[in-house]
Coordinates of C-alpha atoms in Angstrom, one line a residue:
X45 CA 106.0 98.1 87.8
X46 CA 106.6 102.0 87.0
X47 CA 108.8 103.9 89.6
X48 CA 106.5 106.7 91.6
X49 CA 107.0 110.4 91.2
X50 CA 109.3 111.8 93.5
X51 CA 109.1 115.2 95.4
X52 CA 111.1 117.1 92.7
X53 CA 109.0 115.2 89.8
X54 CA 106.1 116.4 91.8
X55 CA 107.5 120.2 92.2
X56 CA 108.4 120.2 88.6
X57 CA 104.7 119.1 87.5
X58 CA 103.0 121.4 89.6
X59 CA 105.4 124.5 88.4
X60 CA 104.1 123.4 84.4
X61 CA 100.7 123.1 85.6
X62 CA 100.4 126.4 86.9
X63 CA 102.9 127.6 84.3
X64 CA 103.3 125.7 81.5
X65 CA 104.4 128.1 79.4
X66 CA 107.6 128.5 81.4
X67 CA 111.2 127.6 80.0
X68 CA 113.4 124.9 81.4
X69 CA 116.3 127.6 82.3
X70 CA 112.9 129.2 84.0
X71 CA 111.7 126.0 86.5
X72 CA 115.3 125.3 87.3
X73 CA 115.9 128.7 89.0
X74 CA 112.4 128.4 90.6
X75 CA 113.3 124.8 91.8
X76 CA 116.7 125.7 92.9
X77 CA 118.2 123.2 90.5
X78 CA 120.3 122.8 87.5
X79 CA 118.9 123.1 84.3
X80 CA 120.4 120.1 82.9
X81 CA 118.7 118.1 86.0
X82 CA 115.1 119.5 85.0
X83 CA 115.6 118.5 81.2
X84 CA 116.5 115.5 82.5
X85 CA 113.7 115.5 84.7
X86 CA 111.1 116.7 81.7
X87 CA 112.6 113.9 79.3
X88 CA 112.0 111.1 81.5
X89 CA 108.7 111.7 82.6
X90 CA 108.2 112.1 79.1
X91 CA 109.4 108.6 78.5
X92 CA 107.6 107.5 81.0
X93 CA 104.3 108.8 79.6
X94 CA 103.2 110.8 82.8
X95 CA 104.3 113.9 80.8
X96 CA 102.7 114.1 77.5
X97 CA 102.6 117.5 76.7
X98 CA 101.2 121.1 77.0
X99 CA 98.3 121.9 75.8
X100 CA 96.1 125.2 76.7
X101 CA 93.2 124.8 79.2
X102 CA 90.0 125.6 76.9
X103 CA 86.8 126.9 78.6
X104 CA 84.6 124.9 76.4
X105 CA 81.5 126.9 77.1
X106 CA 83.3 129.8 76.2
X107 CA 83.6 128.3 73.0
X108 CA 80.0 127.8 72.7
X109 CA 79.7 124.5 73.8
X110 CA 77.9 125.5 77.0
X111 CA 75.9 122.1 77.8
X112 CA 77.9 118.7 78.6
X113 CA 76.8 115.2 78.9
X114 CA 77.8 111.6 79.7
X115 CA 76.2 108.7 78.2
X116 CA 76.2 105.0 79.6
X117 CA 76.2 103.1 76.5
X118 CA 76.0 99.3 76.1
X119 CA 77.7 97.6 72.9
X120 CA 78.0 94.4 70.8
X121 CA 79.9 92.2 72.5
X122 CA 83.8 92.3 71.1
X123 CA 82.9 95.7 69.7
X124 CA 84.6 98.1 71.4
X125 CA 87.6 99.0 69.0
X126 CA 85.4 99.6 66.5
X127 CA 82.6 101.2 68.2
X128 CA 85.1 103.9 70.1
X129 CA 86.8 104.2 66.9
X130 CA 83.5 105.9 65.4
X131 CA 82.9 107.7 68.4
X132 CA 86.2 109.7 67.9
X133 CA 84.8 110.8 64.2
X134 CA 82.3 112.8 66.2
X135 CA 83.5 116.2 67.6
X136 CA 81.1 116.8 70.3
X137 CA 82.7 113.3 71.5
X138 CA 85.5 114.3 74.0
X139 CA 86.5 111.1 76.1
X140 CA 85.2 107.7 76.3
X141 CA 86.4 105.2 78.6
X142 CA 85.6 101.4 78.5
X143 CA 84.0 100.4 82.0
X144 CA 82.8 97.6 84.0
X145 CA 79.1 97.3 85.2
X146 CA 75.6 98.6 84.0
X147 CA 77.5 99.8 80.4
X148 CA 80.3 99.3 78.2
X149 CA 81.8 103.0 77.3
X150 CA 81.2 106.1 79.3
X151 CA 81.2 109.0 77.3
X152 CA 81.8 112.3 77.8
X153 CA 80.5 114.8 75.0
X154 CA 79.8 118.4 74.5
X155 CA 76.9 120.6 72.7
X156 CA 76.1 124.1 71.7
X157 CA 72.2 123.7 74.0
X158 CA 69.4 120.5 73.9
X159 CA 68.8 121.0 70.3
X160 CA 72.3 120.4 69.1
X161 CA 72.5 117.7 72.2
X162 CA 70.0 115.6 70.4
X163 CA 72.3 116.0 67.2
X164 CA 75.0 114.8 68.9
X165 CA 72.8 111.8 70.8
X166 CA 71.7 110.8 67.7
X167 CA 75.1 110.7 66.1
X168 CA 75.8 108.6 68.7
X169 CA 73.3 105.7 68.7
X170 CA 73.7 105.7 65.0
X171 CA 77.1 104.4 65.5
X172 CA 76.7 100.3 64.2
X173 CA 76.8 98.2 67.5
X174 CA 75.4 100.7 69.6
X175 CA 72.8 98.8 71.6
X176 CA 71.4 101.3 73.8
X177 CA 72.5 104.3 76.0
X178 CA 71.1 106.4 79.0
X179 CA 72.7 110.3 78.5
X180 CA 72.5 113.0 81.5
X181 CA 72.9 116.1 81.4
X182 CA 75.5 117.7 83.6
X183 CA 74.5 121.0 85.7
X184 CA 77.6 122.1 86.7
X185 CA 81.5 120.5 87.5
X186 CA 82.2 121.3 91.6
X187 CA 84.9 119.3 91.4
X188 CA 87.3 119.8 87.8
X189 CA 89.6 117.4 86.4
X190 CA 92.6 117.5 88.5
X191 CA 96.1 116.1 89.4
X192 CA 97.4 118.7 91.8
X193 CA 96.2 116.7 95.5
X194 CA 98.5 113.6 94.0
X195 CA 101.2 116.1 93.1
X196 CA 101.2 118.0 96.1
X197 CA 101.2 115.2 98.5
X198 CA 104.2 113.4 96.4
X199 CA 106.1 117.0 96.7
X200 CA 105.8 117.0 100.4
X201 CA 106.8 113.1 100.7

């Protein structure tokens, strides 16, 4: 069983996530620690794979890829491997996640408008033991991805 965060784990993620562009020598004066205590801090939650790197927060619309979508779609049985391994050959493809019920893989994907959704859609069901999906279309995101509630009740802990 993995070991939880603890309140300086916590301090330190939510300092990269609003930061992450800050130095260690940077988020140990902030924390009030030594620097060698948040490299050692940074290495093992990179170990431990909760940490696995910085990358920049994209505003995909801002990129032209205004319109997102999930898909419920049901596979061949003992196809999954293969079938997410064509799904990530598609770029409009940005997650997809095995799940239990109605479908197989939820997918998340991404698309310039409905033209280039069908595009996409049809990419999609053209992958070999894809048996049928059910897409919608989002309308907006009120709640984002996010970590920071976990992190900031571990921090106060």
């Amino acid at each position: 069983m993995p070991e939880n965060l603890d309140a300086l784990d916590a301090r330190l993620l939510l300092l990269l996530t609003d930061s992450p562009r800050l130095g260690v020598l940077e988020c140990a004066r902030r924390l009030g620690v030594a620097r060698g205590t948040v490299q050692a801090r940074l290495d093992r939650l990179t170990e431990r794979g909760i940490l696995g790197g910085f990358p920049p927060e994209l505003d995909l619309a801002a990129m032209g890829y205004g319109l997102t979508a999930f898909a419920v779609l049901e596979i061949a049985q003992g196809r999954r491997a293969e079938v997410a391994e064509a799904l990530s050959a598609i770029d409009e493809v940005c997650e997809v996640h095995a799940t239990t019920g109605q479908g197989d893989l939820f997918v998340r994907m991404v698309a310039r408008g409905n033209d280039d959704l069908q595009r996409v859609i049809d990419e999609v069901v053209g992958v070999p033991d894809v048996l049928r999906t059910s897409t919608s279309i989002a309308l907006s995101t009120p709640v984002p991805p996010r970590v920071r509630p976990l992190l900031e009740r571990t921090a106060r802990s």
